[in-house]
mmCIF file with all atom_site columns, C-alpha atoms in Angstrom:
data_model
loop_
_atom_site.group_PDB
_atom_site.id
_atom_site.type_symbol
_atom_site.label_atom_id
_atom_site.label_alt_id
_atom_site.label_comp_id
_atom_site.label_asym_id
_atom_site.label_entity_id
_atom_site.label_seq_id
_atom_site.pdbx_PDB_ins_code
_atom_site.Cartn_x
_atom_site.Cartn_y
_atom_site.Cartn_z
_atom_site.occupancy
_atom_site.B_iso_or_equiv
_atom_site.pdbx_formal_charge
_atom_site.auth_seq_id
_atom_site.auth_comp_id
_atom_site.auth_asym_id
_atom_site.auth_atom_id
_atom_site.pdbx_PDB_model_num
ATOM 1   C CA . UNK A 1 1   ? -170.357 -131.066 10.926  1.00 0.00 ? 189 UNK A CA 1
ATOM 2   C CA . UNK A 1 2   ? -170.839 -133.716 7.944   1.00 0.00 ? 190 UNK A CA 1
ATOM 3   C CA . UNK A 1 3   ? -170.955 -132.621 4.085   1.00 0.00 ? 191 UNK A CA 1
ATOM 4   C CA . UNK A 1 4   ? -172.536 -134.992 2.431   1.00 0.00 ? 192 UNK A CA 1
ATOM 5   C CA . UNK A 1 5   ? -171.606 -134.697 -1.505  1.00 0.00 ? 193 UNK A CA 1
ATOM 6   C CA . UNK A 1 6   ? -173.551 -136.206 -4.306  1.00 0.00 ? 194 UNK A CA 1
ATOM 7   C CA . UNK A 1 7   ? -171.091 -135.601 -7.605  1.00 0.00 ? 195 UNK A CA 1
ATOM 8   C CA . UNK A 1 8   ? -172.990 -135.143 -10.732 1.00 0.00 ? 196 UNK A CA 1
ATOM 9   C CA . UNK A 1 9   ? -173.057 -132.476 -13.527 1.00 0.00 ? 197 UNK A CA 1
ATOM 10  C CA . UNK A 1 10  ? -175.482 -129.349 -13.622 1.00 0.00 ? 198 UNK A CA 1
ATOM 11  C CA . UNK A 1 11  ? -178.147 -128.577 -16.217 1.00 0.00 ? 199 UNK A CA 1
ATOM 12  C CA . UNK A 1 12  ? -181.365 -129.735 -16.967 1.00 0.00 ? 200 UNK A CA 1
ATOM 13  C CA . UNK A 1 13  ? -179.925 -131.306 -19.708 1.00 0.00 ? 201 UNK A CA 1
ATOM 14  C CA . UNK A 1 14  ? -178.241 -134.243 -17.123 1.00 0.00 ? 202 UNK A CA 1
ATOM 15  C CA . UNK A 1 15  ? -180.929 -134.394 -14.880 1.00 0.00 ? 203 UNK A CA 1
ATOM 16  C CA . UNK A 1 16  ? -181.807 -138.402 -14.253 1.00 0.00 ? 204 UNK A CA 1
ATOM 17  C CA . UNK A 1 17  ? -178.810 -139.531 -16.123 1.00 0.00 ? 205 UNK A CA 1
ATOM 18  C CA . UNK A 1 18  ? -176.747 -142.632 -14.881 1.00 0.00 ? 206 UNK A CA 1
ATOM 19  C CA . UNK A 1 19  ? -173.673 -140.004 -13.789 1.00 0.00 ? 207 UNK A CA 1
ATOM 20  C CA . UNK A 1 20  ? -176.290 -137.941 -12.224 1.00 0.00 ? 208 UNK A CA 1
ATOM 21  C CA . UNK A 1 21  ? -177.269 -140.426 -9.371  1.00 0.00 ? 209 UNK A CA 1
ATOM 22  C CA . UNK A 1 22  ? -175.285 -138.503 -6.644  1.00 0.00 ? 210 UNK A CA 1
ATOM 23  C CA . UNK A 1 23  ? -177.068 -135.459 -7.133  1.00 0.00 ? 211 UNK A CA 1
ATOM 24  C CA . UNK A 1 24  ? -180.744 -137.875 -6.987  1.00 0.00 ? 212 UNK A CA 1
ATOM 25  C CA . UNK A 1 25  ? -179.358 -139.539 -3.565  1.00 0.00 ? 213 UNK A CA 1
ATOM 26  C CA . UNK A 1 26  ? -178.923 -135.296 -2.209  1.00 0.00 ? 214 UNK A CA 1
ATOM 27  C CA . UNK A 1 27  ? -182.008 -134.827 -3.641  1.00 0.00 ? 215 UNK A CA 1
ATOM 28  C CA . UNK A 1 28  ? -183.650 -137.854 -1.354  1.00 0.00 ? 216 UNK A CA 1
ATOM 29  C CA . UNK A 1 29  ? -181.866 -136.698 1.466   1.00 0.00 ? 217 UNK A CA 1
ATOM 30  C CA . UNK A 1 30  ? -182.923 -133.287 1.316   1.00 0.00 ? 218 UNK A CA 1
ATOM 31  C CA . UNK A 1 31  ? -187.070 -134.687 1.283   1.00 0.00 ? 219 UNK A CA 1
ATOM 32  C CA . UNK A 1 32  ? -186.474 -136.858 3.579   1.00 0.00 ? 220 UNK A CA 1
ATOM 33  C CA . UNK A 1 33  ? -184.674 -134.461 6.716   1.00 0.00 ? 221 UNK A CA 1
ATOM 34  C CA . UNK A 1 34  ? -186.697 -131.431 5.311   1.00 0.00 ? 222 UNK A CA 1
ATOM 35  C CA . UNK A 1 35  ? -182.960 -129.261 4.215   1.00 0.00 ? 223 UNK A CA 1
ATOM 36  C CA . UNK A 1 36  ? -183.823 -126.374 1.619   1.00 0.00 ? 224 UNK A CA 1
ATOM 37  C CA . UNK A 1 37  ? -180.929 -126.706 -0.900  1.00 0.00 ? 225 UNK A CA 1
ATOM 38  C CA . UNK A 1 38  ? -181.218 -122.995 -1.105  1.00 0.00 ? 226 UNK A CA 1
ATOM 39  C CA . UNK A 1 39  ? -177.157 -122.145 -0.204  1.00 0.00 ? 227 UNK A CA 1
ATOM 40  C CA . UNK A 1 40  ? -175.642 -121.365 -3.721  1.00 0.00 ? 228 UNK A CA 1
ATOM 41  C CA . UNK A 1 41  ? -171.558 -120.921 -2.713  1.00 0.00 ? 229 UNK A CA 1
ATOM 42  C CA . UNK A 1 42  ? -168.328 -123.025 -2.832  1.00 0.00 ? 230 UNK A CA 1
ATOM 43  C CA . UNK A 1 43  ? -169.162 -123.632 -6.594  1.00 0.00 ? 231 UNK A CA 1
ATOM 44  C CA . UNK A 1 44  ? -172.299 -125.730 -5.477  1.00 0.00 ? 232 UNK A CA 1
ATOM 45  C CA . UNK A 1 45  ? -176.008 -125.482 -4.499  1.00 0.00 ? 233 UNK A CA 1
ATOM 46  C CA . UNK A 1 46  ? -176.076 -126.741 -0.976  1.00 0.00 ? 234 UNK A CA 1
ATOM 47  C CA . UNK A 1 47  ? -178.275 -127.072 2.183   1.00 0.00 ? 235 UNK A CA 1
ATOM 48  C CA . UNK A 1 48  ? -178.008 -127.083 5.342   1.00 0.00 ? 236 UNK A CA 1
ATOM 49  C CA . UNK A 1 49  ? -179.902 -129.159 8.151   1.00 0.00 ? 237 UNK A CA 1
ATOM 50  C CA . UNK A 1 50  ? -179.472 -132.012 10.565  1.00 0.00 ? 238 UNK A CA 1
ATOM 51  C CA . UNK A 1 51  ? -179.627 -135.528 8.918   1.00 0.00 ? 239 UNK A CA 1
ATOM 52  C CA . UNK A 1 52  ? -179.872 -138.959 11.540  1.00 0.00 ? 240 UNK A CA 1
ATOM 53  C CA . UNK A 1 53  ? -179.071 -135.966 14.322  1.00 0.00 ? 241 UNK A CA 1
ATOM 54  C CA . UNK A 1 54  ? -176.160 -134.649 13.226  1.00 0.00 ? 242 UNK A CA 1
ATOM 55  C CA . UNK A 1 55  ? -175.250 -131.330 11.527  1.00 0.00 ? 243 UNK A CA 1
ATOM 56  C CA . UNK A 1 56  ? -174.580 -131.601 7.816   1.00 0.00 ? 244 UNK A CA 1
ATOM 57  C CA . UNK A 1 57  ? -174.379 -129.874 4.787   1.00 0.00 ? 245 UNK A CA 1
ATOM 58  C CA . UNK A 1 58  ? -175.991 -131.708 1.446   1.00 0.00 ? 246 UNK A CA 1
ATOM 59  C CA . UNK A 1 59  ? -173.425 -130.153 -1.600  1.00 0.00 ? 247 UNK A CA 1
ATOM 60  C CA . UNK A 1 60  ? -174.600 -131.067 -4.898  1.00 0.00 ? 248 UNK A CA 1
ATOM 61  C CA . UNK A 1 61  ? -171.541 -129.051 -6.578  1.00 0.00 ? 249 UNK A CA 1
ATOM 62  C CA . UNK A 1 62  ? -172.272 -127.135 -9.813  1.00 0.00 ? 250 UNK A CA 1
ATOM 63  C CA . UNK A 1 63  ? -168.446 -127.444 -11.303 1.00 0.00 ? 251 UNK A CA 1
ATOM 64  C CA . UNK A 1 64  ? -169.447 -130.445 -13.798 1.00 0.00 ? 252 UNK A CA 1
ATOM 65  C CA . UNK A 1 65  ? -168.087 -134.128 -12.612 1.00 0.00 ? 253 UNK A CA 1
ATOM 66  C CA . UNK A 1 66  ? -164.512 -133.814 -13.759 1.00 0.00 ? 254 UNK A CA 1
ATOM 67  C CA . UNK A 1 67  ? -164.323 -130.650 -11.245 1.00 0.00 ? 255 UNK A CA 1
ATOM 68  C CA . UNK A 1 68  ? -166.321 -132.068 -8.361  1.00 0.00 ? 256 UNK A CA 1
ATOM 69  C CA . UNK A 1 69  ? -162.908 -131.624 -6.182  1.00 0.00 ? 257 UNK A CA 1
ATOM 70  C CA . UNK A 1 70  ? -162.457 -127.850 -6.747  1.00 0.00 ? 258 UNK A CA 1
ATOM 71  C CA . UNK A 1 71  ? -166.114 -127.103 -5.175  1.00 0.00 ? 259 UNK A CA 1
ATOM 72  C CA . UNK A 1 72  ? -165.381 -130.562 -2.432  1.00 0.00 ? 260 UNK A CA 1
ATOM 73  C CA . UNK A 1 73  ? -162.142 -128.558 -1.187  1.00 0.00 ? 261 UNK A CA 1
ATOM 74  C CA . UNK A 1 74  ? -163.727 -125.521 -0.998  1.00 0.00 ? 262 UNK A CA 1
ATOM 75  C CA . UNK A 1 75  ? -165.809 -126.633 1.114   1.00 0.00 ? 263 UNK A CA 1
ATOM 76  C CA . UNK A 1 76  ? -163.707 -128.470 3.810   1.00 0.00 ? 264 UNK A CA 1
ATOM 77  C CA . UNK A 1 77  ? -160.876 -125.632 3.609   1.00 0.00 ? 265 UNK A CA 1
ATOM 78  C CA . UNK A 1 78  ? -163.950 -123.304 4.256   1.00 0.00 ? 266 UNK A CA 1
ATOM 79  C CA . UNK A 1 79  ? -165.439 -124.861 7.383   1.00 0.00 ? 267 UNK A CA 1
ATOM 80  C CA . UNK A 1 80  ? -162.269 -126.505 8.635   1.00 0.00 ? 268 UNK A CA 1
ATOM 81  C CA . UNK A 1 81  ? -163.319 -130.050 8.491   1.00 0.00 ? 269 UNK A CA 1
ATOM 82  C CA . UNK A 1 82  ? -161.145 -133.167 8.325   1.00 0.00 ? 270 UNK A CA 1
ATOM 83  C CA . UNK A 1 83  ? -161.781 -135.143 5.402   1.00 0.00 ? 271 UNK A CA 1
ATOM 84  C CA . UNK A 1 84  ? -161.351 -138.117 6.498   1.00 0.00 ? 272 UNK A CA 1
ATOM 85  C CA . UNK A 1 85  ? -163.652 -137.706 9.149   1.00 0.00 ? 273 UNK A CA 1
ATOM 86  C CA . UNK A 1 86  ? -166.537 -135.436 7.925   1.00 0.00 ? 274 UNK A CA 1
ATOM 87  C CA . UNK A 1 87  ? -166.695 -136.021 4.078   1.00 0.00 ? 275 UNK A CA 1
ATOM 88  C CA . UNK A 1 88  ? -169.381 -138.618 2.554   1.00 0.00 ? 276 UNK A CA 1
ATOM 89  C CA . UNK A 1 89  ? -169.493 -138.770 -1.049  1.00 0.00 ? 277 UNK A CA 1
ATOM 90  C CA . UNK A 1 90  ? -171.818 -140.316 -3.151  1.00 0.00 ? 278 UNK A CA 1
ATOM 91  C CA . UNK A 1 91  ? -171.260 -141.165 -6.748  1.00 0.00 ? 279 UNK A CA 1
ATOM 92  C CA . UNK A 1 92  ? -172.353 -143.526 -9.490  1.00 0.00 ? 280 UNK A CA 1
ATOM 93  C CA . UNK A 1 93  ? -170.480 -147.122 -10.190 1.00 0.00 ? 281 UNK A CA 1
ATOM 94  C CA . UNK A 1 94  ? -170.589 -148.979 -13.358 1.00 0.00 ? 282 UNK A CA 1
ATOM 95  C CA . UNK A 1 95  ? -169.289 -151.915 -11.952 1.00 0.00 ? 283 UNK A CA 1
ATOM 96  C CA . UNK A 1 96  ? -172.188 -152.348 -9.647  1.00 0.00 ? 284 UNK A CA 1
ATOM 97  C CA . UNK A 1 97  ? -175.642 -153.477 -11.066 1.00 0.00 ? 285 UNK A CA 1
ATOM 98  C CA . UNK A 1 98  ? -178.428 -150.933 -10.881 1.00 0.00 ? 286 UNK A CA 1
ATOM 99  C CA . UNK A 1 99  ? -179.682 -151.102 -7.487  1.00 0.00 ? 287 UNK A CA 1
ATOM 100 C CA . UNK A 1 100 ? -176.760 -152.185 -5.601  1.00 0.00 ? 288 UNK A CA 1
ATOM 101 C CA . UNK A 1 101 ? -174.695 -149.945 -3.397  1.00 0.00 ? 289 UNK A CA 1
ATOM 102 C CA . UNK A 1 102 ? -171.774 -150.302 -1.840  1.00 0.00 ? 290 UNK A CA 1
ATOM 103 C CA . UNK A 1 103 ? -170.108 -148.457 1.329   1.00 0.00 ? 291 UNK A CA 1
ATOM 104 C CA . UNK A 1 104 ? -166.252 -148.383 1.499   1.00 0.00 ? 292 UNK A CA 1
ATOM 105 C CA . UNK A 1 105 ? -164.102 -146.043 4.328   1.00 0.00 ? 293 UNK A CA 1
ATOM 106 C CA . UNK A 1 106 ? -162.054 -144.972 1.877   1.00 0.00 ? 294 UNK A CA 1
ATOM 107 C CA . UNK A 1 107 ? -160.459 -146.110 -1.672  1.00 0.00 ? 295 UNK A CA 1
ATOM 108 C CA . UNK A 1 108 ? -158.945 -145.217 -5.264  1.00 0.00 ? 296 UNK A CA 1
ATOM 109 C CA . UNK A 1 109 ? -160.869 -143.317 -8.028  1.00 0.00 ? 297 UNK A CA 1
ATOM 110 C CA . UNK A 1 110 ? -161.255 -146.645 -9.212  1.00 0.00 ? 298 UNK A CA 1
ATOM 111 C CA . UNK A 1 111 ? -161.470 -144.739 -12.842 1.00 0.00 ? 299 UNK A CA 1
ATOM 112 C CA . UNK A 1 112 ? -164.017 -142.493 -12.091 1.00 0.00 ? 300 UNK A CA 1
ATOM 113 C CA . UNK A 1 113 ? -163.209 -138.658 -12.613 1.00 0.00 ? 301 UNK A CA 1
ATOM 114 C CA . UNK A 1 114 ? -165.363 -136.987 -9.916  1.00 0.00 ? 302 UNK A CA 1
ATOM 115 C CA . UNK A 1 115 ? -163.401 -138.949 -7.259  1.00 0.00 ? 303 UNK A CA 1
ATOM 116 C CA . UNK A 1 116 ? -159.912 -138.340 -9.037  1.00 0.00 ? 304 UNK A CA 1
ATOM 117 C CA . UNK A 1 117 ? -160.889 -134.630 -8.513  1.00 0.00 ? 305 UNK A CA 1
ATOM 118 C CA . UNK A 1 118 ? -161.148 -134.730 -5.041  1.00 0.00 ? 306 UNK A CA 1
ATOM 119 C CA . UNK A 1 119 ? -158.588 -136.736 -4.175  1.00 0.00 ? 307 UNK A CA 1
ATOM 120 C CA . UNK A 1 120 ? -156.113 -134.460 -6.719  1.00 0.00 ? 308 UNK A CA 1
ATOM 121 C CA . UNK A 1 121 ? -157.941 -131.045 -4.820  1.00 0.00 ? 309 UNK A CA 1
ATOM 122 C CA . UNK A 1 122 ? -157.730 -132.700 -0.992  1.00 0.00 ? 310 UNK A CA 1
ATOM 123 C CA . UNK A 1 123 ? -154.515 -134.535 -1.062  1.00 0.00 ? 311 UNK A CA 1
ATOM 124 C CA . UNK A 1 124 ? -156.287 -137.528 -0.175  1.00 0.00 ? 312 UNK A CA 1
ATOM 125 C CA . UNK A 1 125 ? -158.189 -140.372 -1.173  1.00 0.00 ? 313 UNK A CA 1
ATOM 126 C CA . UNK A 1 126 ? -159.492 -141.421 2.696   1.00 0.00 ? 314 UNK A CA 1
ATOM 127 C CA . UNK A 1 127 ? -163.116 -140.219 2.177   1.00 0.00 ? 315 UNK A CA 1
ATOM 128 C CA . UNK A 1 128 ? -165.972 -142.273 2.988   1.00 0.00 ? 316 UNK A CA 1
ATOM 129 C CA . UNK A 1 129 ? -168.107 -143.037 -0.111  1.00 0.00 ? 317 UNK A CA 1
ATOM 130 C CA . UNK A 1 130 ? -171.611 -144.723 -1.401  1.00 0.00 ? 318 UNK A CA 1
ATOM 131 C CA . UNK A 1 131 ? -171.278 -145.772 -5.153  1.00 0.00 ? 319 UNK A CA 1
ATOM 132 C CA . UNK A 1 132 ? -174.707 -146.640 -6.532  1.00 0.00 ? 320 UNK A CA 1
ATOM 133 C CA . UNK A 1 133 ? -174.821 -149.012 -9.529  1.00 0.00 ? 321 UNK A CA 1
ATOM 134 C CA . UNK A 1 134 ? -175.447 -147.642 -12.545 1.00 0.00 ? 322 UNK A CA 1
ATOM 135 C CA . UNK A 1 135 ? -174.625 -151.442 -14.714 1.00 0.00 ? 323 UNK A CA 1
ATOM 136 C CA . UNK A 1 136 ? -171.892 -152.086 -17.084 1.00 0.00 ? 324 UNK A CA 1
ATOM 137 C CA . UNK A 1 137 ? -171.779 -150.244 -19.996 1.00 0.00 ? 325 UNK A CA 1
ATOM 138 C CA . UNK A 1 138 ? -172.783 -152.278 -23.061 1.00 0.00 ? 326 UNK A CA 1
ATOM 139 C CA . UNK A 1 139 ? -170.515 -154.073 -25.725 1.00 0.00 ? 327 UNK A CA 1
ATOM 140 C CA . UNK A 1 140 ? -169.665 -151.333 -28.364 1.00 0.00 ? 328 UNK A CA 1
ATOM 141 C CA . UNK A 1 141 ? -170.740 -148.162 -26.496 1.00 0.00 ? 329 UNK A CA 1
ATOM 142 C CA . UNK A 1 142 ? -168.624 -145.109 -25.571 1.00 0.00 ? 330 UNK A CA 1
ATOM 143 C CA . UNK A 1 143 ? -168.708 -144.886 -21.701 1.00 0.00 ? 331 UNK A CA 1
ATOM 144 C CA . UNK A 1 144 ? -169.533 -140.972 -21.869 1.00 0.00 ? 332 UNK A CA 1
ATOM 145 C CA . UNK A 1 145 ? -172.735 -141.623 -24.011 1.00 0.00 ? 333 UNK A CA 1
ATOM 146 C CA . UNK A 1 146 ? -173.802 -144.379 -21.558 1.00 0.00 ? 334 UNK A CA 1
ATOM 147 C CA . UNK A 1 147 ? -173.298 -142.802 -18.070 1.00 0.00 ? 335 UNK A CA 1
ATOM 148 C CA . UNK A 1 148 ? -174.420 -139.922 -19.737 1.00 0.00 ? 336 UNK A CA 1
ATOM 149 C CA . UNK A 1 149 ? -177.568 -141.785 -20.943 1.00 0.00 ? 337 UNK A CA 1
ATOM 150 C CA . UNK A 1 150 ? -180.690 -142.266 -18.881 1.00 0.00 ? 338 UNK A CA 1
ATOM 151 C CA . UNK A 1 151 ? -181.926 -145.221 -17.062 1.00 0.00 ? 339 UNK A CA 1
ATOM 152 C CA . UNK A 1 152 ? -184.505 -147.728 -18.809 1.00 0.00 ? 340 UNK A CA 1
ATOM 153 C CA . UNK A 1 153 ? -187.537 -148.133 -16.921 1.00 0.00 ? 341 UNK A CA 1
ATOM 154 C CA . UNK A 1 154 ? -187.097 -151.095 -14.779 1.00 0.00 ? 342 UNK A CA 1
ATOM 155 C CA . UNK A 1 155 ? -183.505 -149.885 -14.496 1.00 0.00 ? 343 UNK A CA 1
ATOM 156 C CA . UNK A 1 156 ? -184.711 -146.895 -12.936 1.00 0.00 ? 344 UNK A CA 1
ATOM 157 C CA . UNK A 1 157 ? -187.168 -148.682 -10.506 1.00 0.00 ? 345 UNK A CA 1
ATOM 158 C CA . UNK A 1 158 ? -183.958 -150.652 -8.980  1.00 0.00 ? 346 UNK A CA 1
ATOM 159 C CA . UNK A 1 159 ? -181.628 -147.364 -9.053  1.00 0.00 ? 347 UNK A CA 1
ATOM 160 C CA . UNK A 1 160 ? -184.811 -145.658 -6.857  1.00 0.00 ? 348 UNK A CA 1
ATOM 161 C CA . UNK A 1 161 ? -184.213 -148.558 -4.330  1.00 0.00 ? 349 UNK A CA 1
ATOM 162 C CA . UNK A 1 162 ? -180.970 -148.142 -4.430  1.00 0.00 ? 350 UNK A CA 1
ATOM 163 C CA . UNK A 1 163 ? -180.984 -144.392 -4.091  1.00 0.00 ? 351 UNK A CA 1
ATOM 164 C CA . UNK A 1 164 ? -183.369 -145.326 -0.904  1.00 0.00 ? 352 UNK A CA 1
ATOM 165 C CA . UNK A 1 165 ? -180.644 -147.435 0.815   1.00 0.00 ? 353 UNK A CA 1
ATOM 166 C CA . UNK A 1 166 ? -177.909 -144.417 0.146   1.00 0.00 ? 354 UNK A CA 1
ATOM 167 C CA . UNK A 1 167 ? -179.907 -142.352 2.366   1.00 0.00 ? 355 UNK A CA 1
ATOM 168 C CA . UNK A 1 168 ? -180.742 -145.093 4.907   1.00 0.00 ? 356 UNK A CA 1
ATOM 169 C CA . UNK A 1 169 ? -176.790 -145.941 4.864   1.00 0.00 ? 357 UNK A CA 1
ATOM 170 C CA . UNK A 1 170 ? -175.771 -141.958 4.687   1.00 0.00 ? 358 UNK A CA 1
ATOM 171 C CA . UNK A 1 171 ? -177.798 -141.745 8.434   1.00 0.00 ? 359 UNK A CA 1
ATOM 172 C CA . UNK A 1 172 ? -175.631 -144.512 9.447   1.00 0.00 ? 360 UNK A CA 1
ATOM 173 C CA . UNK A 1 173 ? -172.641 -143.070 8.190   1.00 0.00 ? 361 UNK A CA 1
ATOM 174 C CA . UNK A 1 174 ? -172.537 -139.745 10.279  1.00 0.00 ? 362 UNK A CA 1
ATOM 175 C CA . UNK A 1 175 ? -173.714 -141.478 13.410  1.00 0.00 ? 363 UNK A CA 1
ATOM 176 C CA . UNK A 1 176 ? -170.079 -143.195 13.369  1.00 0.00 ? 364 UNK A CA 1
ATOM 177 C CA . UNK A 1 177 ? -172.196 -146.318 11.982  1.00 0.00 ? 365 UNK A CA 1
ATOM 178 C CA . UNK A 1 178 ? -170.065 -147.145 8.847   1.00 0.00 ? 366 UNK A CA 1
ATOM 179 C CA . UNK A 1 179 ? -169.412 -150.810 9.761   1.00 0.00 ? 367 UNK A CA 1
ATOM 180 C CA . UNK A 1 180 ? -173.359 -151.280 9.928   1.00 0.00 ? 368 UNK A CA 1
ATOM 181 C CA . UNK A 1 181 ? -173.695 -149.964 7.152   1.00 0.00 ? 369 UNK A CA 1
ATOM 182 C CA . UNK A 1 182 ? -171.254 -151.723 4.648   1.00 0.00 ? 370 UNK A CA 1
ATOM 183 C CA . UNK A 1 183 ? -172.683 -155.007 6.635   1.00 0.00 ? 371 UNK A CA 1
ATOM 184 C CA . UNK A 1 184 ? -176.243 -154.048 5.691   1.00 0.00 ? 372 UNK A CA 1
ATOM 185 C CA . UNK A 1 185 ? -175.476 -153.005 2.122   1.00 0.00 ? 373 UNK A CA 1
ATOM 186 C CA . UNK A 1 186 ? -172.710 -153.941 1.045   1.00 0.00 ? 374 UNK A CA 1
ATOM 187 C CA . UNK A 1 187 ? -173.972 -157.995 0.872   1.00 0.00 ? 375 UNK A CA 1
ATOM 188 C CA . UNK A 1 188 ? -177.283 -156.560 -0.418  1.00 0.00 ? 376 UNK A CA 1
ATOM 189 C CA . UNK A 1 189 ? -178.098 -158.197 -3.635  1.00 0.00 ? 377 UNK A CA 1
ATOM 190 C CA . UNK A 1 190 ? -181.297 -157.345 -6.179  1.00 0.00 ? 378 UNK A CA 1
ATOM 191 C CA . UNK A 1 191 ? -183.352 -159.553 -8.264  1.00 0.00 ? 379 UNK A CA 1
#
């Protein structure tokens, strides 16, 4: 079995906010392979269904970003799974422009505090991942207000592209594809 993670924070308060891409990427998934996200456990609303074939559970978890690791261990301890084999998470990048995604095998946090909590909760930082641009934050902003902020409208058009390909690349993903995938996407560049 796959879990599929898309880190985020709850409340309606975050919905369609740049650090709330994860959870819009779950969302997609969930339309698209018809998977009720009606499982509330583990610290996180989650569903369970069969994306590109396999068996996999969507997790959007409900601990707030800087916790995603206490629900993302939960999980794996939970249903035995190996995380660097079974684990996809999905997360937002402000290093990538808005529309761009990139697929890596494994990595660092690379500064980002959902993905420090896992790797601090699982011992381990060799978990496939999709980061989704979000763009650089602006001269003179905080970076909490701007991740935190919502996408402008053109902004939004490319990060609903974007969100399209993490699904597309998420089916590749648990079909052993990963290699296709970062070849597909991973060049992939927006105007």
């Amino acid at each position: 079995m796959y879990v599929i993670a898309g880190l985020g924070n709850p409340e309606r308060r975050y919905e369609n906010t740049r650090h709330n891409v994860g959870f819009d990427v779950i969302g997609a998934l969930a339309g698209q392979y018809n998977i009720n996200m009606n499982i509330k456990k583990h610290k996180a609303i989650c569903g369970m269904g069969i994306v590109a074939g396999q068996k996999t559970m969507l997790v959007k978890p409900q601990t707030y970003m800087n916790l995603s690791g206490e629900s993302i261990s939960e999980i794996l301890s939970y249903y035995k799974l190996d995380v660097s084999k079974e684990l996809i998470v999905i997360f937002d990048d402000i290093s990538l422009m808005p529309g761009c995604i990139r697929v890596r095998r494994k990595g660092s946090a690379g500064g980002h505090n959902g993905i420090k909590s896992i790797i601090a909760r699982t011992g381990s930082s060799d978990f496939a991942r999709i980061k989704v641009g979000v763009g650089e934050k602006p001269d003179g902003w905080d970076l909490a207000d701007y991740v935190l902020g919502r996408f402008l409208g053109e902004e939004r058009e490319m990060v609903n592209l974007a969100v399209k390909d993490a699904c597309t690349a998420a089916g590749y993903m648990v079909n052993g594809e990963i290699d296709r995938a970062m070849n597909e996407f991973n060049t992939k560049k927006r105007e």
